mmCIF file of C-alpha atoms in Angstrom:
data_model
loop_
_atom_site.group_PDB
_atom_site.id
_atom_site.type_symbol
_atom_site.label_atom_id
_atom_site.label_comp_id
_atom_site.label_asym_id
_atom_site.label_seq_id
_atom_site.Cartn_x
_atom_site.Cartn_y
_atom_site.Cartn_z
ATOM 1 C CA UNK A 480 44.869 77.574 -32.028
ATOM 2 C CA UNK A 481 42.394 76.723 -34.915
ATOM 3 C CA UNK A 482 42.683 75.644 -38.194
ATOM 4 C CA UNK A 483 40.719 77.969 -40.453
ATOM 5 C CA UNK A 484 38.602 76.182 -43.477
ATOM 6 C CA UNK A 485 38.151 77.508 -47.332
ATOM 7 C CA UNK A 486 36.373 75.982 -50.311
ATOM 8 C CA UNK A 487 37.256 79.135 -52.871
ATOM 9 C CA UNK A 488 34.190 78.517 -56.315
ATOM 10 C CA UNK A 489 33.907 80.733 -58.891
ATOM 11 C CA UNK A 490 31.293 82.763 -57.445
ATOM 12 C CA UNK A 491 31.433 82.614 -53.462
ATOM 13 C CA UNK A 492 33.749 81.320 -50.416
ATOM 14 C CA UNK A 493 33.011 79.370 -47.931
ATOM 15 C CA UNK A 494 34.601 78.848 -44.828
ATOM 16 C CA UNK A 495 35.180 78.265 -41.369
ATOM 17 C CA UNK A 496 37.123 78.648 -37.855
ATOM 18 C CA UNK A 497 37.534 75.215 -36.117
ATOM 19 C CA UNK A 498 39.044 75.285 -33.082
ATOM 20 C CA UNK A 499 41.411 71.858 -31.564
ATOM 21 C CA UNK A 500 42.077 69.910 -28.500
ATOM 22 C CA UNK A 501 43.811 68.228 -27.792
ATOM 23 C CA UNK A 502 44.393 67.210 -31.405
ATOM 24 C CA UNK A 503 40.896 67.735 -32.248
ATOM 25 C CA UNK A 504 38.729 69.020 -34.385
ATOM 26 C CA UNK A 505 35.576 70.811 -32.336
ATOM 27 C CA UNK A 506 32.978 73.156 -33.445
ATOM 28 C CA UNK A 507 33.498 75.414 -35.806
ATOM 29 C CA UNK A 508 33.540 79.214 -33.711
ATOM 30 C CA UNK A 509 32.645 80.870 -36.289
ATOM 31 C CA UNK A 510 31.912 79.559 -40.405
ATOM 32 C CA UNK A 511 29.796 81.405 -43.053
ATOM 33 C CA UNK A 512 30.358 82.077 -47.401
ATOM 34 C CA UNK A 513 30.482 85.574 -49.231
ATOM 35 C CA UNK A 514 28.702 85.445 -52.275
ATOM 36 C CA UNK A 515 27.627 87.006 -55.165
ATOM 37 C CA UNK A 516 31.451 87.035 -56.180
ATOM 38 C CA UNK A 517 30.378 85.929 -60.101
ATOM 39 C CA UNK A 518 30.442 89.273 -62.631
ATOM 40 C CA UNK A 519 27.608 91.046 -61.538
ATOM 41 C CA UNK A 520 26.220 90.267 -59.102
ATOM 42 C CA UNK A 521 25.629 91.920 -55.271
ATOM 43 C CA UNK A 522 28.496 90.912 -53.159
ATOM 44 C CA UNK A 523 26.872 89.592 -49.384
ATOM 45 C CA UNK A 524 28.905 88.142 -46.347
ATOM 46 C CA UNK A 525 26.573 85.497 -43.995
ATOM 47 C CA UNK A 526 28.403 84.607 -40.892
ATOM 48 C CA UNK A 527 27.166 82.475 -38.004
ATOM 49 C CA UNK A 528 28.992 83.201 -34.646
ATOM 50 C CA UNK A 529 26.887 80.960 -32.029
ATOM 51 C CA UNK A 530 23.477 82.127 -31.508
ATOM 52 C CA UNK A 531 24.435 84.621 -33.729
ATOM 53 C CA UNK A 532 24.135 85.573 -37.231
ATOM 54 C CA UNK A 533 24.644 88.067 -39.655
ATOM 55 C CA UNK A 534 23.883 88.565 -43.210
ATOM 56 C CA UNK A 535 24.912 92.393 -44.823
ATOM 57 C CA UNK A 536 26.080 93.674 -48.179
ATOM 58 C CA UNK A 537 29.578 94.025 -48.993
ATOM 59 C CA UNK A 538 30.319 97.943 -50.844
ATOM 60 C CA UNK A 539 31.685 96.585 -54.303
ATOM 61 C CA UNK A 540 30.616 98.388 -57.574
ATOM 62 C CA UNK A 541 28.538 95.658 -59.862
ATOM 63 C CA UNK A 542 31.351 96.336 -62.940
ATOM 64 C CA UNK A 543 33.787 95.344 -60.938
ATOM 65 C CA UNK A 544 36.230 92.185 -61.724
ATOM 66 C CA UNK A 545 36.401 88.977 -60.607
ATOM 67 C CA UNK A 546 39.807 90.165 -58.665
ATOM 68 C CA UNK A 547 38.709 92.553 -57.087
ATOM 69 C CA UNK A 548 35.373 91.205 -55.637
ATOM 70 C CA UNK A 549 37.751 88.366 -53.893
ATOM 71 C CA UNK A 550 40.434 90.918 -52.733
ATOM 72 C CA UNK A 551 36.868 92.425 -51.275
ATOM 73 C CA UNK A 552 35.999 89.838 -49.265
ATOM 74 C CA UNK A 553 39.129 88.845 -48.576
ATOM 75 C CA UNK A 554 39.206 91.531 -47.097
ATOM 76 C CA UNK A 555 36.154 91.855 -45.382
ATOM 77 C CA UNK A 556 37.185 88.679 -44.105
ATOM 78 C CA UNK A 557 39.596 89.296 -42.265
ATOM 79 C CA UNK A 558 38.173 92.270 -40.433
ATOM 80 C CA UNK A 559 36.051 89.450 -39.398
ATOM 81 C CA UNK A 560 37.963 87.043 -38.161
ATOM 82 C CA UNK A 561 39.618 89.845 -36.114
ATOM 83 C CA UNK A 562 37.064 91.014 -34.486
ATOM 84 C CA UNK A 563 34.865 87.641 -33.667
ATOM 85 C CA UNK A 564 38.266 85.373 -33.056
ATOM 86 C CA UNK A 565 40.110 88.416 -31.077
ATOM 87 C CA UNK A 566 43.051 85.881 -29.072
ATOM 88 C CA UNK A 567 42.668 82.317 -31.624
ATOM 89 C CA UNK A 568 45.853 81.648 -33.512
ATOM 90 C CA UNK A 569 45.155 80.805 -36.928
ATOM 91 C CA UNK A 570 47.639 77.688 -37.333
ATOM 92 C CA UNK A 571 46.874 77.349 -40.482
ATOM 93 C CA UNK A 572 44.200 77.389 -43.664
ATOM 94 C CA UNK A 573 43.404 74.551 -45.359
ATOM 95 C CA UNK A 574 41.410 74.707 -48.765
ATOM 96 C CA UNK A 575 40.024 72.494 -50.579
ATOM 97 C CA UNK A 576 41.312 71.779 -54.838
ATOM 98 C CA UNK A 577 39.454 69.294 -56.199
ATOM 99 C CA UNK A 578 42.227 67.321 -57.811
ATOM 100 C CA UNK A 579 45.560 66.552 -56.901
ATOM 101 C CA UNK A 580 45.753 64.234 -60.001
ATOM 102 C CA UNK A 581 48.569 61.909 -59.691
ATOM 103 C CA UNK A 582 50.526 63.783 -58.018
ATOM 104 C CA UNK A 583 48.809 64.088 -53.884
ATOM 105 C CA UNK A 584 47.049 61.151 -52.630
ATOM 106 C CA UNK A 585 46.713 62.896 -49.092
ATOM 107 C CA UNK A 586 46.689 66.946 -47.490
ATOM 108 C CA UNK A 587 50.007 68.695 -48.036
ATOM 109 C CA UNK A 588 51.207 71.952 -48.405
ATOM 110 C CA UNK A 589 51.646 74.657 -50.447
ATOM 111 C CA UNK A 590 54.802 75.705 -51.718
ATOM 112 C CA UNK A 591 54.894 77.522 -55.140
ATOM 113 C CA UNK A 592 56.254 73.575 -56.590
ATOM 114 C CA UNK A 593 53.710 71.935 -55.720
ATOM 115 C CA UNK A 594 51.163 74.950 -56.380
ATOM 116 C CA UNK A 595 52.266 74.701 -60.478
ATOM 117 C CA UNK A 596 51.889 71.091 -60.137
ATOM 118 C CA UNK A 597 48.030 71.715 -59.422
ATOM 119 C CA UNK A 598 47.680 74.361 -61.490
ATOM 120 C CA UNK A 599 48.504 71.828 -64.044
ATOM 121 C CA UNK A 600 45.585 69.665 -63.746
ATOM 122 C CA UNK A 601 42.938 73.061 -64.356
ATOM 123 C CA UNK A 602 41.941 71.317 -67.693
ATOM 124 C CA UNK A 603 40.574 68.642 -65.737
ATOM 125 C CA UNK A 604 38.302 70.363 -63.457
ATOM 126 C CA UNK A 605 37.956 73.656 -65.158
ATOM 127 C CA UNK A 606 34.737 75.131 -62.880
ATOM 128 C CA UNK A 607 36.607 74.218 -59.834
ATOM 129 C CA UNK A 608 40.839 73.961 -59.570
ATOM 130 C CA UNK A 609 41.306 77.256 -60.618
ATOM 131 C CA UNK A 610 39.443 78.684 -58.134
ATOM 132 C CA UNK A 611 40.570 76.869 -55.566
ATOM 133 C CA UNK A 612 44.411 77.586 -56.067
ATOM 134 C CA UNK A 613 43.131 81.061 -56.132
ATOM 135 C CA UNK A 614 41.780 80.640 -53.025
ATOM 136 C CA UNK A 615 45.886 78.937 -52.243
ATOM 137 C CA UNK A 616 47.282 82.724 -53.507
ATOM 138 C CA UNK A 617 44.824 84.795 -52.466
ATOM 139 C CA UNK A 618 44.985 83.638 -48.403
ATOM 140 C CA UNK A 619 48.325 83.412 -48.926
ATOM 141 C CA UNK A 620 49.131 87.408 -49.576
ATOM 142 C CA UNK A 621 46.546 87.777 -47.036
ATOM 143 C CA UNK A 622 48.060 85.403 -44.181
ATOM 144 C CA UNK A 623 51.947 85.299 -45.399
ATOM 145 C CA UNK A 624 53.211 83.805 -42.812
ATOM 146 C CA UNK A 625 50.851 80.874 -42.019
ATOM 147 C CA UNK A 626 50.738 77.537 -43.460
ATOM 148 C CA UNK A 627 48.227 76.824 -46.688
ATOM 149 C CA UNK A 628 46.864 73.060 -46.811
ATOM 150 C CA UNK A 629 45.219 71.677 -49.740
ATOM 151 C CA UNK A 630 43.128 68.881 -48.749
ATOM 152 C CA UNK A 631 42.119 66.861 -52.058
ATOM 153 C CA UNK A 632 38.840 65.280 -53.168
ATOM 154 C CA UNK A 633 40.187 63.219 -55.817
ATOM 155 C CA UNK A 634 42.291 61.134 -52.835
ATOM 156 C CA UNK A 635 39.290 59.196 -50.575
ATOM 157 C CA UNK A 636 38.831 57.103 -54.003
ATOM 158 C CA UNK A 637 43.129 56.847 -54.774
ATOM 159 C CA UNK A 638 42.961 53.444 -53.617
ATOM 160 C CA UNK A 639 40.028 52.291 -55.667
ATOM 161 C CA UNK A 640 41.604 48.761 -57.607
ATOM 162 C CA UNK A 641 42.408 48.989 -60.691
ATOM 163 C CA UNK A 642 39.538 47.607 -62.397
ATOM 164 C CA UNK A 643 38.171 50.695 -61.203
ATOM 165 C CA UNK A 644 40.066 53.669 -62.082
ATOM 166 C CA UNK A 645 41.586 52.366 -65.447
ATOM 167 C CA UNK A 646 39.512 53.162 -69.247
ATOM 168 C CA UNK A 647 39.898 50.549 -71.569
ATOM 169 C CA UNK A 648 42.616 52.404 -73.759
ATOM 170 C CA UNK A 649 46.152 52.537 -74.104
ATOM 171 C CA UNK A 650 48.786 51.180 -71.778
ATOM 172 C CA UNK A 651 50.496 54.724 -73.021
ATOM 173 C CA UNK A 652 47.842 57.064 -71.934
ATOM 174 C CA UNK A 653 46.551 55.458 -68.794
ATOM 175 C CA UNK A 654 50.722 55.831 -68.132
ATOM 176 C CA UNK A 655 49.783 59.355 -68.635
ATOM 177 C CA UNK A 656 47.463 59.941 -66.386
ATOM 178 C CA UNK A 657 44.251 59.261 -68.973
ATOM 179 C CA UNK A 658 42.670 57.454 -65.357
ATOM 180 C CA UNK A 659 39.449 57.747 -63.362
ATOM 181 C CA UNK A 660 40.307 59.675 -59.795
ATOM 182 C CA UNK A 661 36.701 60.580 -58.736
ATOM 183 C CA UNK A 662 35.052 63.744 -56.908
ATOM 184 C CA UNK A 663 33.271 64.519 -53.581
ATOM 185 C CA UNK A 664 35.972 63.768 -51.045
ATOM 186 C CA UNK A 665 35.931 64.977 -48.553
ATOM 187 C CA UNK A 666 32.247 64.775 -48.419
ATOM 188 C CA UNK A 667 32.093 61.044 -48.738
ATOM 189 C CA UNK A 668 34.948 61.447 -46.270
ATOM 190 C CA UNK A 669 32.425 62.009 -43.913
ATOM 191 C CA UNK A 670 29.549 60.612 -44.343
ATOM 192 C CA UNK A 671 31.621 57.638 -43.899
ATOM 193 C CA UNK A 672 32.739 58.551 -40.301
ATOM 194 C CA UNK A 673 29.421 59.435 -39.955
ATOM 195 C CA UNK A 674 27.839 57.110 -41.099
ATOM 196 C CA UNK A 675 30.241 54.372 -38.502
ATOM 197 C CA UNK A 676 29.244 55.850 -36.253
ATOM 198 C CA UNK A 677 25.593 55.329 -36.372
ATOM 199 C CA UNK A 678 25.506 52.037 -37.539
ATOM 200 C CA UNK A 679 27.661 49.038 -37.534
ATOM 201 C CA UNK A 680 25.928 47.715 -41.075
ATOM 202 C CA UNK A 681 27.574 50.688 -41.857
ATOM 203 C CA UNK A 682 30.732 49.020 -42.214
ATOM 204 C CA UNK A 683 29.723 46.459 -44.434
ATOM 205 C CA UNK A 684 28.367 47.216 -47.819
ATOM 206 C CA UNK A 685 27.950 51.096 -48.055
ATOM 207 C CA UNK A 686 26.524 53.311 -51.164
ATOM 208 C CA UNK A 687 26.563 56.931 -50.742
ATOM 209 C CA UNK A 688 25.011 59.974 -52.496
ATOM 210 C CA UNK A 689 26.296 62.978 -53.145
ATOM 211 C CA UNK A 690 23.787 64.628 -55.023
ATOM 212 C CA UNK A 691 23.837 68.979 -55.593
ATOM 213 C CA UNK A 692 24.965 71.194 -58.460
ATOM 214 C CA UNK A 693 27.330 68.333 -58.433
ATOM 215 C CA UNK A 694 26.259 65.411 -58.545
ATOM 216 C CA UNK A 695 28.208 61.788 -57.720
ATOM 217 C CA UNK A 696 27.927 58.338 -56.180
ATOM 218 C CA UNK A 697 30.303 55.944 -54.085
ATOM 219 C CA UNK A 698 30.160 52.369 -52.921
ATOM 220 C CA UNK A 699 32.081 51.575 -50.024
ATOM 221 C CA UNK A 700 33.189 48.158 -48.666
ATOM 222 C CA UNK A 701 35.231 48.535 -44.560
ATOM 223 C CA UNK A 702 34.773 52.284 -45.253
ATOM 224 C CA UNK A 703 36.689 52.209 -48.253
ATOM 225 C CA UNK A 704 36.376 53.406 -51.697
ATOM 226 C CA UNK A 705 35.761 50.664 -54.053
ATOM 227 C CA UNK A 706 33.503 53.340 -56.968
ATOM 228 C CA UNK A 707 32.655 56.138 -57.603
ATOM 229 C CA UNK A 708 30.410 57.394 -60.475
ATOM 230 C CA UNK A 709 32.682 60.911 -61.348
ATOM 231 C CA UNK A 710 36.224 59.918 -63.723
ATOM 232 C CA UNK A 711 38.969 61.652 -64.959
ATOM 233 C CA UNK A 712 36.584 64.523 -64.384
ATOM 234 C CA UNK A 713 34.023 66.044 -62.714
ATOM 235 C CA UNK A 714 31.449 64.905 -65.794
ATOM 236 C CA UNK A 715 31.308 61.392 -65.223
ATOM 237 C CA UNK A 716 28.281 60.271 -64.513
ATOM 238 C CA UNK A 717 25.296 61.757 -63.087
ATOM 239 C CA UNK A 718 23.321 64.142 -64.198
ATOM 240 C CA UNK A 719 24.110 67.177 -62.460
ATOM 241 C CA UNK A 720 23.126 71.044 -62.283
ATOM 242 C CA UNK A 721 24.552 72.301 -65.365
ATOM 243 C CA UNK A 722 26.314 69.249 -66.450
ATOM 244 C CA UNK A 723 25.682 66.490 -68.745
ATOM 245 C CA UNK A 724 26.813 63.943 -66.573
ATOM 246 C CA UNK A 725 28.229 60.670 -68.827
ATOM 247 C CA UNK A 726 27.573 60.870 -72.391
ATOM 248 C CA UNK A 727 28.393 58.416 -75.370
ATOM 249 C CA UNK A 728 31.808 59.859 -76.449
ATOM 250 C CA UNK A 729 30.499 59.629 -80.774
ATOM 251 C CA UNK A 730 27.969 62.421 -79.501
ATOM 252 C CA UNK A 731 31.624 64.848 -79.146
ATOM 253 C CA UNK A 732 32.741 63.077 -82.530
ATOM 254 C CA UNK A 733 29.919 64.382 -83.898
ATOM 255 C CA UNK A 734 29.674 67.968 -82.156
ATOM 256 C CA UNK A 735 33.049 68.217 -83.538
ATOM 257 C CA UNK A 736 32.532 67.365 -86.620
ATOM 258 C CA UNK A 737 29.941 69.979 -86.883
ATOM 259 C CA UNK A 738 32.106 71.983 -86.341
ATOM 260 C CA UNK A 739 32.184 72.449 -82.487
ATOM 261 C CA UNK A 740 35.050 74.139 -81.023
ATOM 262 C CA UNK A 741 36.590 73.128 -78.108
ATOM 263 C CA UNK A 742 35.055 75.387 -75.914
ATOM 264 C CA UNK A 743 31.790 75.532 -77.129
ATOM 265 C CA UNK A 744 31.829 71.655 -76.603
ATOM 266 C CA UNK A 745 33.013 72.873 -73.438
ATOM 267 C CA UNK A 746 30.749 75.397 -71.758
ATOM 268 C CA UNK A 747 27.724 73.288 -73.306
ATOM 269 C CA UNK A 748 29.121 69.815 -71.094
ATOM 270 C CA UNK A 749 29.484 71.953 -68.460
ATOM 271 C CA UNK A 750 27.672 74.999 -67.941
ATOM 272 C CA UNK A 751 24.451 74.912 -70.666
ATOM 273 C CA UNK A 752 23.399 70.675 -69.509
ATOM 274 C CA UNK A 753 21.493 68.824 -66.938
ATOM 275 C CA UNK A 754 19.026 70.057 -64.931
ATOM 276 C CA UNK A 755 19.661 73.177 -66.486
ATOM 277 C CA UNK A 756 19.173 72.126 -70.459
ATOM 278 C CA UNK A 757 16.909 69.305 -70.400
ATOM 279 C CA UNK A 758 14.244 71.765 -67.937
ATOM 280 C CA UNK A 759 15.295 75.386 -69.219
ATOM 281 C CA UNK A 760 14.052 77.028 -66.842
ATOM 282 C CA UNK A 761 16.993 76.296 -63.289
ATOM 283 C CA UNK A 762 20.082 74.454 -62.773
ATOM 284 C CA UNK A 763 18.129 74.538 -59.271
ATOM 285 C CA UNK A 764 15.873 72.120 -57.869
ATOM 286 C CA UNK A 765 13.631 73.546 -55.996
ATOM 287 C CA UNK A 766 12.645 75.850 -58.392
ATOM 288 C CA UNK A 767 12.098 73.151 -60.895
ATOM 289 C CA UNK A 768 9.689 72.163 -57.657
ATOM 290 C CA UNK A 769 8.521 75.358 -57.748
ATOM 291 C CA UNK A 770 7.846 74.723 -61.462
ATOM 292 C CA UNK A 771 4.568 73.643 -63.843
ATOM 293 C CA UNK A 772 6.828 73.697 -66.932
ATOM 294 C CA UNK A 773 6.641 70.382 -68.348
ATOM 295 C CA UNK A 774 10.840 70.275 -69.193
ATOM 296 C CA UNK A 775 11.335 71.219 -65.766
ATOM 297 C CA UNK A 776 8.633 68.234 -64.598
ATOM 298 C CA UNK A 777 11.447 65.952 -67.033
ATOM 299 C CA UNK A 778 14.642 67.111 -66.190
ATOM 300 C CA UNK A 779 13.237 66.473 -62.376
ATOM 301 C CA UNK A 780 11.897 62.112 -63.507
ATOM 302 C CA UNK A 781 15.246 62.859 -65.758
ATOM 303 C CA UNK A 782 17.992 63.163 -62.600
ATOM 304 C CA UNK A 783 16.214 60.547 -59.917
ATOM 305 C CA UNK A 784 15.824 58.220 -63.175
ATOM 306 C CA UNK A 785 20.234 57.945 -63.191
ATOM 307 C CA UNK A 786 20.629 58.389 -60.090
ATOM 308 C CA UNK A 787 18.874 55.319 -59.059
ATOM 309 C CA UNK A 788 20.223 53.630 -62.861
ATOM 310 C CA UNK A 789 24.256 54.749 -61.115
ATOM 311 C CA UNK A 790 23.225 53.100 -57.980
ATOM 312 C CA UNK A 791 22.629 49.745 -59.241
ATOM 313 C CA UNK A 792 26.191 49.701 -60.819
ATOM 314 C CA UNK A 793 27.492 50.648 -57.910
ATOM 315 C CA UNK A 794 25.800 48.048 -55.761
ATOM 316 C CA UNK A 795 27.404 45.433 -58.562
ATOM 317 C CA UNK A 796 30.306 46.268 -57.664
ATOM 318 C CA UNK A 797 29.801 45.762 -54.150
ATOM 319 C CA UNK A 798 27.604 42.966 -54.276
ATOM 320 C CA UNK A 799 25.372 43.465 -52.162
ATOM 321 C CA UNK A 800 24.364 47.057 -50.010
ATOM 322 C CA UNK A 801 23.441 47.312 -46.741
ATOM 323 C CA UNK A 802 23.232 51.226 -45.970
ATOM 324 C CA UNK A 803 22.623 54.195 -47.994
ATOM 325 C CA UNK A 804 23.070 57.067 -47.612
ATOM 326 C CA UNK A 805 21.726 60.960 -49.122
ATOM 327 C CA UNK A 806 23.596 64.011 -48.809
ATOM 328 C CA UNK A 807 24.324 67.707 -50.393
ATOM 329 C CA UNK A 808 22.036 70.179 -51.550
ATOM 330 C CA UNK A 809 19.342 68.411 -52.746
ATOM 331 C CA UNK A 810 20.189 65.536 -51.593
ATOM 332 C CA UNK A 811 19.726 66.369 -47.793
ATOM 333 C CA UNK A 812 16.660 68.733 -48.303
ATOM 334 C CA UNK A 813 14.671 67.531 -51.198
ATOM 335 C CA UNK A 814 12.294 64.216 -49.012
ATOM 336 C CA UNK A 815 10.728 63.910 -52.286
ATOM 337 C CA UNK A 816 13.834 62.784 -54.451
ATOM 338 C CA UNK A 817 14.735 59.897 -51.126
ATOM 339 C CA UNK A 818 11.376 58.730 -51.360
ATOM 340 C CA UNK A 819 11.461 58.480 -54.962
ATOM 341 C CA UNK A 820 14.570 56.472 -55.397
ATOM 342 C CA UNK A 821 13.942 54.740 -52.910
ATOM 343 C CA UNK A 822 10.392 53.415 -53.823
ATOM 344 C CA UNK A 823 12.037 52.263 -57.242
ATOM 345 C CA UNK A 824 14.861 50.461 -55.260
ATOM 346 C CA UNK A 825 11.586 48.397 -53.588
ATOM 347 C CA UNK A 826 12.949 45.042 -55.594
ATOM 348 C CA UNK A 827 16.203 45.282 -52.931
ATOM 349 C CA UNK A 828 13.795 45.370 -49.549
ATOM 350 C CA UNK A 829 14.855 49.249 -49.429
ATOM 351 C CA UNK A 830 12.336 50.574 -47.620
ATOM 352 C CA UNK A 831 12.573 54.329 -46.581
ATOM 353 C CA UNK A 832 9.864 55.850 -43.866
ATOM 354 C CA UNK A 833 8.256 58.152 -45.742
ATOM 355 C CA UNK A 834 6.560 60.393 -42.646
ATOM 356 C CA UNK A 835 9.975 60.328 -40.282
ATOM 357 C CA UNK A 836 12.169 61.586 -44.299
ATOM 358 C CA UNK A 837 9.076 63.828 -45.134
ATOM 359 C CA UNK A 838 10.205 65.459 -41.464
ATOM 360 C CA UNK A 839 13.418 65.854 -41.696
ATOM 361 C CA UNK A 840 15.818 69.021 -43.308
ATOM 362 C CA UNK A 841 18.547 68.269 -43.086
ATOM 363 C CA UNK A 842 20.026 69.544 -39.716
ATOM 364 C CA UNK A 843 21.371 66.586 -38.465
ATOM 365 C CA UNK A 844 21.912 63.003 -39.181
ATOM 366 C CA UNK A 845 18.854 60.741 -39.357
ATOM 367 C CA UNK A 846 17.569 57.078 -40.440
ATOM 368 C CA UNK A 847 15.017 57.231 -42.591
ATOM 369 C CA UNK A 848 14.459 53.375 -42.828
ATOM 370 C CA UNK A 849 11.362 51.695 -41.724
ATOM 371 C CA UNK A 850 12.382 49.225 -39.193
ATOM 372 C CA UNK A 851 11.325 46.486 -41.484
ATOM 373 C CA UNK A 852 13.483 47.793 -43.914
ATOM 374 C CA UNK A 853 16.565 45.006 -44.920
ATOM 375 C CA UNK A 854 18.296 48.464 -46.105
ATOM 376 C CA UNK A 855 19.615 50.549 -43.047
ATOM 377 C CA UNK A 856 18.591 53.927 -45.064
ATOM 378 C CA UNK A 857 20.167 57.545 -43.384
ATOM 379 C CA UNK A 858 20.273 61.267 -44.478
ATOM 380 C CA UNK A 859 23.531 62.650 -43.086
ATOM 381 C CA UNK A 860 24.774 66.879 -43.550
ATOM 382 C CA UNK A 861 28.543 66.228 -45.159
ATOM 383 C CA UNK A 862 30.744 68.842 -43.659
ATOM 384 C CA UNK A 863 33.710 68.801 -45.947
ATOM 385 C CA UNK A 864 35.457 71.873 -43.743
ATOM 386 C CA UNK A 865 35.387 70.428 -40.945
ATOM 387 C CA UNK A 866 37.722 66.826 -42.912
ATOM 388 C CA UNK A 867 39.727 69.820 -44.449
ATOM 389 C CA UNK A 868 40.834 70.603 -40.565
ATOM 390 C CA UNK A 869 41.410 66.497 -39.691
ATOM 391 C CA UNK A 870 43.005 66.291 -42.414
ATOM 392 C CA UNK A 871 45.741 70.022 -42.360
ATOM 393 C CA UNK A 872 45.570 69.592 -38.435
ATOM 394 C CA UNK A 873 47.621 66.525 -39.023
ATOM 395 C CA UNK A 874 50.645 68.087 -40.741
ATOM 396 C CA UNK A 875 50.481 71.004 -38.418
ATOM 397 C CA UNK A 876 49.895 69.639 -34.404
#
């Protein structure tokens, strides 16, 4: 028996098939992604199984609608699973869902009533939630007899202290669900559990940095979230690939007074800001590193500064730091960013092993600190799919 995990985004579907043995999740039998599902994109399917890998284009017209693109991807995935996983029973399909709101604090088996509740949260995560739910609906049609399980990025932060999740707004609004939720929870859960297997100090004061196109921080005590930089939506906190991160609400009021519409402001904050907006070059840190444009360097400096600034806030909430961990696309692969952040924290006794740091490529968990460092530093490649598979297995096995 196996759990299929799906992370459906606006332009890609990531997948992995995890066997279950004695109620334990084993290494993925097959994994990969379909990319290029956005309008006009070239659609590719990439998969890995043991030492075998393949990447090939799917036959999708460039003017095909998003719906047709996703349907083509699903048919390709179904054929792939039938060919490569003969004799494997798919017990359930676990979907990463960004927002569980006040409704859900742990994974659930999805039915139409619960799906409608999750649809009501789409305005809080417009870049992610609609695609997550579309993935559930499409896989339910393709695999009608297989339970669909929603696993929430908000769940890891469900028990943060009241002073962490409340805004300084009238109580009536907080009772309506206007509060801080936090995200990247599946990633943080995986990183936290991995750290605790490698270090006793990870049971103490830990700060985790999930740095990628979406970026956030989490402060944990004894493995439990205490504070996180994202809030009511996935806009808050750190500067990101195309998202602004924290911004003075007065800026929004100013733009609205200038005649900007709600749609204009949403597009600005979600799609035109962050690394892309500051650099006017790219939202991809790799491209910015290779660019000679002065504003590309400025975007990198600003991103680094915001990470350091917000780590300081995380440390304050847990009264110190024992372990610092980097994960996510940038956190795992940009050694310069890790080095620059750690050097800005040297006043705390953070000492990174520069040679070791530069030699790690994100393929495995790695300790990056010098023996003299007061704080342990780790690179932890995240695996949100494995966490989702484990949550689904608890419901279904």
